[in-house]
Short mmCIF file of C-alpha atoms in Angstrom, two decimals:
data_model
loop_
_atom_site.label_atom_id
_atom_site.label_comp_id
_atom_site.label_asym_id
_atom_site.label_seq_id
_atom_site.Cartn_x
_atom_site.Cartn_y
_atom_site.Cartn_z
CA MET A 1 102.90 -28.58 68.74
CA SER A 2 102.63 -27.11 65.25
CA SER A 3 104.05 -23.89 63.92
CA VAL A 4 103.70 -21.94 60.73
CA PHE A 5 106.49 -20.71 58.48
CA PRO A 6 106.73 -16.96 59.19
CA VAL A 7 105.32 -15.74 55.90
CA PRO A 8 101.80 -14.48 55.19
CA VAL A 9 99.15 -16.94 54.09
CA LYS A 10 99.56 -17.38 50.38
CA PRO A 11 96.79 -15.53 48.53
CA VAL A 12 94.40 -17.81 46.72
CA ILE A 13 95.74 -18.07 43.18
CA GLN A 14 93.46 -16.33 40.72
CA PRO A 15 92.21 -19.04 38.38
CA PRO A 16 91.52 -18.51 34.70
CA PRO A 17 87.94 -18.11 33.49
CA MET A 18 85.96 -21.33 33.48
CA VAL A 19 85.62 -22.57 29.90
CA GLU A 20 84.12 -26.02 29.60
CA GLU A 21 84.00 -27.85 26.30
CA ILE A 22 80.46 -28.29 24.97
CA LEU A 23 79.99 -30.76 22.14
CA GLY A 24 77.06 -31.98 20.12
CA THR A 25 76.59 -35.69 19.58
CA GLU A 26 77.90 -35.68 16.01
CA GLU A 27 81.04 -33.70 16.83
CA ARG A 28 81.72 -35.82 19.92
CA ASP A 29 81.46 -39.05 17.94
CA THR A 30 83.65 -37.69 15.14
CA LEU A 31 86.34 -36.50 17.57
CA LYS A 32 86.37 -39.76 19.52
CA SER A 33 86.68 -41.80 16.33
CA ARG A 34 89.56 -39.62 15.09
CA ILE A 35 91.33 -39.74 18.48
CA LYS A 36 91.05 -43.53 18.69
CA THR A 37 92.64 -43.88 15.25
CA LEU A 38 95.48 -41.51 16.16
CA MET A 39 96.07 -43.29 19.46
CA LYS A 40 96.49 -46.61 17.68
CA GLN A 41 98.86 -45.08 15.15
CA GLN A 42 100.99 -43.54 17.92
CA ASP A 43 100.85 -46.48 20.37
CA ALA A 44 99.20 -44.24 22.97
CA VAL A 45 97.13 -44.81 26.08
CA LEU A 46 94.97 -42.20 27.83
CA VAL A 47 95.00 -41.71 31.60
CA ALA A 48 92.45 -39.24 32.95
CA HIS A 49 91.82 -37.78 36.38
CA TYR A 50 88.44 -38.07 38.11
CA TYR A 51 88.03 -34.28 37.82
CA THR A 52 88.19 -34.15 34.00
CA SER A 53 85.15 -34.19 31.74
CA ALA A 54 82.89 -37.20 31.36
CA ASP A 55 83.90 -37.37 27.69
CA LEU A 56 87.57 -37.83 28.55
CA GLN A 57 86.85 -40.31 31.33
CA ASP A 58 84.66 -42.37 29.02
CA LEU A 59 87.25 -42.25 26.24
CA ALA A 60 90.00 -43.42 28.58
CA GLU A 61 87.99 -46.47 29.60
CA GLU A 62 86.78 -47.19 26.06
CA THR A 63 90.39 -47.33 24.83
CA GLY A 64 91.84 -49.47 27.62
CA GLY A 65 93.17 -46.54 29.62
CA CYS A 66 92.67 -45.47 33.21
CA VAL A 67 90.52 -43.04 35.19
CA SER A 68 91.91 -42.50 38.67
CA ASP A 69 93.88 -40.25 41.00
CA SER A 70 97.26 -38.77 40.04
CA LEU A 71 99.44 -41.52 41.50
CA GLU A 72 97.48 -44.40 40.01
CA MET A 73 97.48 -42.59 36.66
CA ALA A 74 101.28 -42.60 36.75
CA ARG A 75 101.47 -46.19 37.99
CA PHE A 76 99.11 -47.35 35.27
CA GLY A 77 101.17 -45.57 32.65
CA HIS A 78 104.33 -47.20 33.97
CA ALA A 79 102.84 -50.68 33.77
CA HIS A 80 101.17 -50.20 30.39
CA PRO A 81 103.26 -51.14 27.33
CA ALA A 82 102.20 -48.08 25.30
CA LYS A 83 105.06 -45.84 24.22
CA THR A 84 103.00 -42.64 24.55
CA LEU A 85 101.08 -41.57 27.66
CA ILE A 86 98.33 -39.01 27.25
CA VAL A 87 97.64 -37.37 30.61
CA ALA A 88 94.29 -35.59 30.94
CA GLY A 89 94.56 -33.56 34.11
CA VAL A 90 96.79 -30.76 35.36
CA LYS A 91 100.46 -30.21 34.69
CA PHE A 92 101.91 -31.77 37.85
CA MET A 93 100.16 -35.02 36.89
CA GLY A 94 101.89 -35.03 33.53
CA GLU A 95 105.19 -34.34 35.28
CA THR A 96 104.61 -37.18 37.73
CA ALA A 97 103.94 -39.53 34.83
CA LYS A 98 107.19 -38.44 33.18
CA ILE A 99 109.14 -38.77 36.46
CA LEU A 100 108.06 -42.41 36.75
CA ASN A 101 108.23 -43.13 33.02
CA PRO A 102 111.25 -41.28 31.57
CA GLU A 103 111.50 -43.59 28.58
CA LYS A 104 107.98 -42.75 27.40
CA ARG A 105 106.57 -39.79 25.51
CA VAL A 106 104.16 -37.96 27.82
CA ILE A 107 101.74 -35.44 26.31
CA MET A 108 98.80 -33.40 27.62
CA PRO A 109 95.84 -31.74 25.92
CA ASP A 110 96.86 -28.36 27.41
CA LEU A 111 100.17 -27.57 29.13
CA GLY A 112 98.56 -24.44 30.56
CA ALA A 113 96.43 -26.60 32.87
CA ASP A 114 98.07 -25.60 36.14
CA CYS A 115 97.11 -26.19 39.80
CA SER A 116 96.66 -23.49 42.44
CA LEU A 117 98.64 -25.55 44.98
CA ASP A 118 101.54 -26.00 42.57
CA LEU A 119 101.51 -22.30 41.68
CA ALA A 120 101.44 -21.31 45.37
CA CYS A 121 104.68 -23.17 46.07
CA PRO A 122 107.49 -21.94 43.79
CA ALA A 123 110.59 -24.12 43.92
CA ASP A 124 112.93 -21.32 45.02
CA GLU A 125 110.67 -20.32 47.92
CA PHE A 126 110.26 -23.92 48.97
CA ALA A 127 114.04 -24.41 48.91
CA ALA A 128 114.41 -21.39 51.21
CA PHE A 129 111.78 -22.93 53.50
CA CYS A 130 113.84 -26.13 53.70
CA ASP A 131 117.14 -24.29 54.13
CA ALA A 132 115.71 -22.30 57.05
CA HIS A 133 114.86 -25.53 58.89
CA PRO A 134 117.66 -28.07 58.23
CA ASP A 135 116.64 -30.13 61.29
CA ARG A 136 113.31 -31.08 59.69
CA ILE A 137 112.32 -33.65 57.06
CA SER A 138 110.36 -32.17 54.18
CA VAL A 139 107.13 -33.81 53.03
CA VAL A 140 105.29 -32.45 50.00
CA TYR A 141 101.91 -33.21 48.55
CA ALA A 142 101.79 -34.62 45.03
CA ASN A 143 100.24 -31.33 43.85
CA THR A 144 103.65 -29.74 43.34
CA SER A 145 106.13 -29.25 40.53
CA ALA A 146 108.89 -31.68 39.65
CA ALA A 147 111.41 -29.16 41.02
CA VAL A 148 109.69 -29.06 44.42
CA LYS A 149 109.49 -32.84 44.51
CA ALA A 150 113.20 -32.96 43.72
CA ARG A 151 113.98 -30.76 46.75
CA ALA A 152 111.69 -32.72 49.10
CA ASP A 153 112.54 -35.78 51.17
CA TRP A 154 109.12 -37.41 50.69
CA VAL A 155 106.18 -37.05 48.32
CA VAL A 156 102.72 -38.12 49.51
CA THR A 157 99.20 -38.33 48.15
CA SER A 158 96.10 -37.50 50.20
CA GLY A 159 95.35 -41.19 50.61
CA ILE A 160 98.66 -42.07 52.29
CA ALA A 161 99.81 -38.75 53.77
CA ALA A 162 98.61 -39.37 57.33
CA LYS A 163 100.19 -42.84 57.47
CA ILE A 164 103.59 -41.62 56.29
CA VAL A 165 103.58 -38.58 58.56
CA LYS A 166 102.57 -40.73 61.52
CA TYR A 167 105.40 -43.14 60.71
CA LEU A 168 107.96 -40.34 60.49
CA HIS A 169 106.63 -38.85 63.74
CA GLN A 170 107.03 -42.20 65.48
CA GLN A 171 110.62 -42.28 64.25
CA GLY A 172 111.19 -39.01 66.12
CA HIS A 173 111.30 -36.66 63.14
CA LYS A 174 110.06 -33.08 62.98
CA LEU A 175 108.57 -32.15 59.63
CA LEU A 176 108.09 -29.46 57.03
CA TRP A 177 104.88 -29.71 55.02
CA ALA A 178 103.91 -28.10 51.72
CA PRO A 179 101.88 -26.77 50.06
CA ASP A 180 98.24 -27.22 51.24
CA ARG A 181 97.67 -25.78 54.70
CA HIS A 182 94.30 -27.47 55.15
CA LEU A 183 95.52 -30.96 54.29
CA GLY A 184 98.66 -30.31 56.34
CA ASP A 185 96.63 -29.25 59.37
CA TYR A 186 94.36 -32.29 59.02
CA VAL A 187 97.36 -34.63 58.84
CA ARG A 188 98.99 -32.87 61.81
CA ARG A 189 95.86 -33.24 63.94
CA ILE A 190 95.38 -36.95 63.32
CA SER A 191 99.08 -37.88 63.46
CA GLY A 192 100.24 -35.69 66.35
CA ALA A 193 103.36 -34.76 64.38
CA ASP A 194 105.39 -31.57 64.88
CA MET A 195 104.90 -29.85 61.50
CA LEU A 196 105.69 -26.47 60.01
CA LEU A 197 103.00 -25.75 57.43
CA TRP A 198 103.36 -24.00 54.10
CA GLN A 199 100.38 -21.72 53.54
CA GLY A 200 98.91 -22.66 50.15
CA SER A 201 95.36 -23.77 49.37
CA CYS A 202 93.24 -25.24 46.57
CA VAL A 203 90.83 -22.85 44.85
CA VAL A 204 88.16 -25.56 44.71
CA HIS A 205 88.29 -26.88 48.27
CA GLU A 206 88.97 -23.49 49.87
CA ALA A 207 85.53 -22.38 48.68
CA PHE A 208 83.41 -24.88 50.65
CA LYS A 209 81.47 -23.22 53.49
CA ALA A 210 80.67 -24.89 56.81
CA GLU A 211 77.55 -22.94 57.78
CA ALA A 212 75.92 -23.49 54.41
CA LEU A 213 76.90 -27.16 54.62
CA LYS A 214 75.15 -27.44 57.99
CA GLN A 215 71.97 -26.05 56.43
CA LEU A 216 72.14 -28.46 53.49
CA ARG A 217 72.72 -31.38 55.81
CA ALA A 218 69.71 -30.36 57.91
CA ALA A 219 67.60 -30.44 54.74
CA HIS A 220 68.94 -33.91 53.89
CA PRO A 221 69.23 -35.75 57.23
CA ASP A 222 69.82 -39.13 55.59
CA ALA A 223 72.78 -37.91 53.56
CA ALA A 224 76.40 -38.76 54.39
CA VAL A 225 78.87 -35.91 54.05
CA LEU A 226 82.03 -36.78 52.10
CA VAL A 227 84.93 -34.33 52.34
CA HIS A 228 88.34 -34.16 50.72
CA PRO A 229 90.97 -33.13 53.32
CA GLU A 230 92.07 -30.14 51.22
CA SER A 231 88.93 -28.48 52.63
CA PRO A 232 88.96 -26.06 55.61
CA GLU A 233 88.89 -27.56 59.12
CA SER A 234 85.35 -26.30 59.75
CA VAL A 235 84.13 -28.29 56.73
CA ILE A 236 86.15 -31.39 57.62
CA ALA A 237 84.58 -31.30 61.09
CA LEU A 238 81.14 -31.94 59.52
CA ALA A 239 82.25 -34.97 57.50
CA ASP A 240 81.13 -38.55 57.86
CA VAL A 241 84.02 -39.60 55.62
CA VAL A 242 87.26 -37.70 55.00
CA GLY A 243 89.38 -39.12 52.23
CA SER A 244 91.10 -39.03 48.86
CA THR A 245 89.15 -39.08 45.61
CA THR A 246 89.40 -42.86 45.39
CA GLN A 247 88.28 -43.24 49.01
CA LEU A 248 85.27 -40.95 48.50
CA ILE A 249 84.14 -42.92 45.45
CA GLU A 250 84.41 -46.12 47.48
CA ALA A 251 82.31 -44.54 50.24
CA VAL A 252 79.50 -43.80 47.78
CA ARG A 253 79.66 -47.37 46.55
CA THR A 254 79.69 -49.07 49.95
CA LEU A 255 77.80 -46.89 52.43
CA PRO A 256 74.05 -47.54 52.78
CA ASN A 257 73.00 -43.87 52.68
CA PRO A 258 70.64 -42.95 49.82
CA GLU A 259 72.16 -39.47 49.47
CA PHE A 260 75.65 -37.98 49.67
CA ILE A 261 76.83 -34.41 50.05
CA VAL A 262 80.20 -34.24 48.35
CA ALA A 263 82.87 -31.63 49.15
CA THR A 264 85.33 -32.02 46.32
CA ASP A 265 85.51 -31.17 42.61
CA ASN A 266 82.19 -32.06 40.97
CA GLY A 267 84.00 -33.80 38.11
CA ILE A 268 84.11 -36.81 40.43
CA PHE A 269 80.32 -37.20 40.16
CA HIS A 270 80.67 -39.02 36.82
CA LYS A 271 82.64 -41.85 38.41
CA MET A 272 80.48 -41.83 41.54
CA HIS A 273 77.31 -42.24 39.46
CA ALA A 274 78.93 -45.16 37.64
CA ALA A 275 79.97 -46.78 40.93
CA ALA A 276 76.55 -46.32 42.60
CA PRO A 277 73.91 -45.45 39.99
CA GLY A 278 71.06 -45.46 42.49
CA LYS A 279 72.56 -42.88 44.84
CA VAL A 280 71.70 -39.15 44.91
CA LEU A 281 74.74 -36.85 44.86
CA LEU A 282 74.62 -33.26 46.07
CA GLU A 283 77.36 -30.66 45.75
CA ALA A 284 78.59 -29.23 49.05
CA PRO A 285 77.87 -25.49 49.02
CA THR A 286 80.42 -22.90 48.00
CA ALA A 287 77.91 -20.12 48.68
CA GLY A 288 77.15 -18.60 52.06
CA GLU A 289 78.75 -16.22 54.52
CA GLY A 290 82.20 -15.17 53.37
CA ALA A 291 81.85 -16.94 50.02
CA THR A 292 83.83 -15.79 47.01
CA CYS A 293 83.31 -18.86 44.82
CA THR A 294 86.36 -18.49 42.63
CA SER A 295 85.84 -22.02 41.33
CA CYS A 296 82.31 -23.09 42.34
CA ALA A 297 83.29 -26.73 42.94
CA HIS A 298 85.07 -27.32 39.65
CA CYS A 299 88.69 -26.68 38.75
CA PRO A 300 89.00 -24.33 35.75
CA TRP A 301 92.42 -25.77 34.93
CA MET A 302 90.93 -29.29 34.75
CA ALA A 303 88.27 -27.86 32.44
CA MET A 304 91.03 -26.91 29.96
CA ASN A 305 91.18 -30.57 28.94
CA GLY A 306 88.82 -31.64 26.18
CA LEU A 307 88.37 -33.81 23.10
CA ARG A 308 89.12 -30.98 20.67
CA LYS A 309 92.47 -30.22 22.29
CA LEU A 310 93.31 -33.91 22.59
CA ALA A 311 92.68 -34.46 18.88
CA ASP A 312 94.78 -31.42 18.06
CA VAL A 313 97.77 -32.47 20.16
CA LEU A 314 97.75 -35.95 18.62
CA GLU A 315 97.63 -34.44 15.12
CA THR A 316 100.31 -31.80 15.71
CA GLY A 317 102.63 -33.69 18.06
CA GLY A 318 102.89 -30.84 20.59
CA ASN A 319 102.45 -30.46 24.35
CA GLU A 320 105.09 -32.97 25.39
CA ILE A 321 106.34 -32.98 28.99
CA HIS A 322 110.10 -32.55 29.38
CA ILE A 323 111.97 -32.59 32.72
CA GLU A 324 115.68 -32.00 33.23
CA GLU A 325 117.19 -35.37 34.13
CA SER A 326 118.87 -34.23 37.36
CA ILE A 327 115.52 -32.90 38.62
CA ARG A 328 113.61 -35.95 37.41
CA ALA A 329 116.00 -38.37 39.11
CA ARG A 330 115.81 -36.58 42.47
CA ALA A 331 112.04 -36.28 42.25
CA ARG A 332 111.84 -40.00 41.51
CA GLN A 333 113.69 -40.72 44.76
CA SER A 334 111.16 -38.83 46.88
CA ILE A 335 108.25 -40.51 45.11
CA GLN A 336 109.91 -43.91 45.38
CA LYS A 337 110.02 -43.58 49.17
CA MET A 338 106.23 -43.32 49.17
CA LEU A 339 105.86 -46.29 46.83
CA ASP A 340 108.21 -48.39 48.95
CA PHE A 341 106.34 -47.38 52.12
CA ALA A 342 102.99 -48.36 50.57
CA ALA A 343 104.38 -51.74 49.51
CA ALA A 344 105.93 -52.36 52.94
CA GLU A 345 102.72 -51.47 54.74
CA LYS A 346 100.73 -53.77 52.47
CA ALA A 347 103.21 -56.56 53.18
CA GLY A 348 102.93 -55.93 56.92
CA THR A 349 106.60 -55.02 57.43
CA ILE A 350 105.70 -51.51 58.65
CA GLN A 351 103.50 -51.30 61.73
CA LEU A 352 101.83 -48.08 62.83
CA GLY A 353 100.83 -47.72 66.46
CA ASP A 354 97.66 -46.10 67.70
#
């Protein structure tokens, strides 16, 4: 039922070197105190992704901000009265915040914090993909640029992708999907939709290895395996739970297992430990047959965020997100469809069959 756009699989984007911020207690305390003062002066709130450092996640919560996935980060920023949104994450997250909050100043610790999925789907190539298949509705993952979102019919997150695709399939639509081929294939398999798949992948999730995961699970028979659907099909097949970052954290909190093997960015462990402090968390293996380990379970672009850079951007006033209004407005429409769908489903006005 599915087909693939007739282009080669996109090569895995070469990530930058991993450079994680390391701070002593005195410097950390000094930076956090300075940042808190600057945030008050600039009427700012910090929203941080689960994959950023523990320091940034803690600071966000200490200052009345938010630690969550990309969509909830943007929603929180929209609802919060602060005039400045500080987005600790990767660039598409800052763009999403600006798309939903055009009246606010949106800044990031490092505008060079990209995403391999975003980079693997240039807007001009995606437009050609859409133009080649005018009979299909285009659905893009949130991990894309504002320009790609502006060209798409729908934007989805990993938590709602399968529901929206299933709904569109039931309406009789054929689809284009971009950019993650693993998430797209997972959604296609559980929805039954006719989908043409863009061939991008995430440097973190691409690295997980099924055979090594089998061996780790055999050594920990009481552990539940939690997998993000950006992972390869062979890894997803071994999962007890497949879900978004928020869904995987909830699984750690609610499932009775004493141990969990987690196949997503290890930055999420900080929030998982907070949600279930008695549970043992193990990283799913990125080593094994065929391993290249370009990321080793942590995104080097996420690691570009840190307290030093955050203090600097607040002091200098740089790193603001700007989006051309015509692009922002069109991107908002494709995101709004997802928000409206989520609200309608919650209200029970959209029913999905089996």
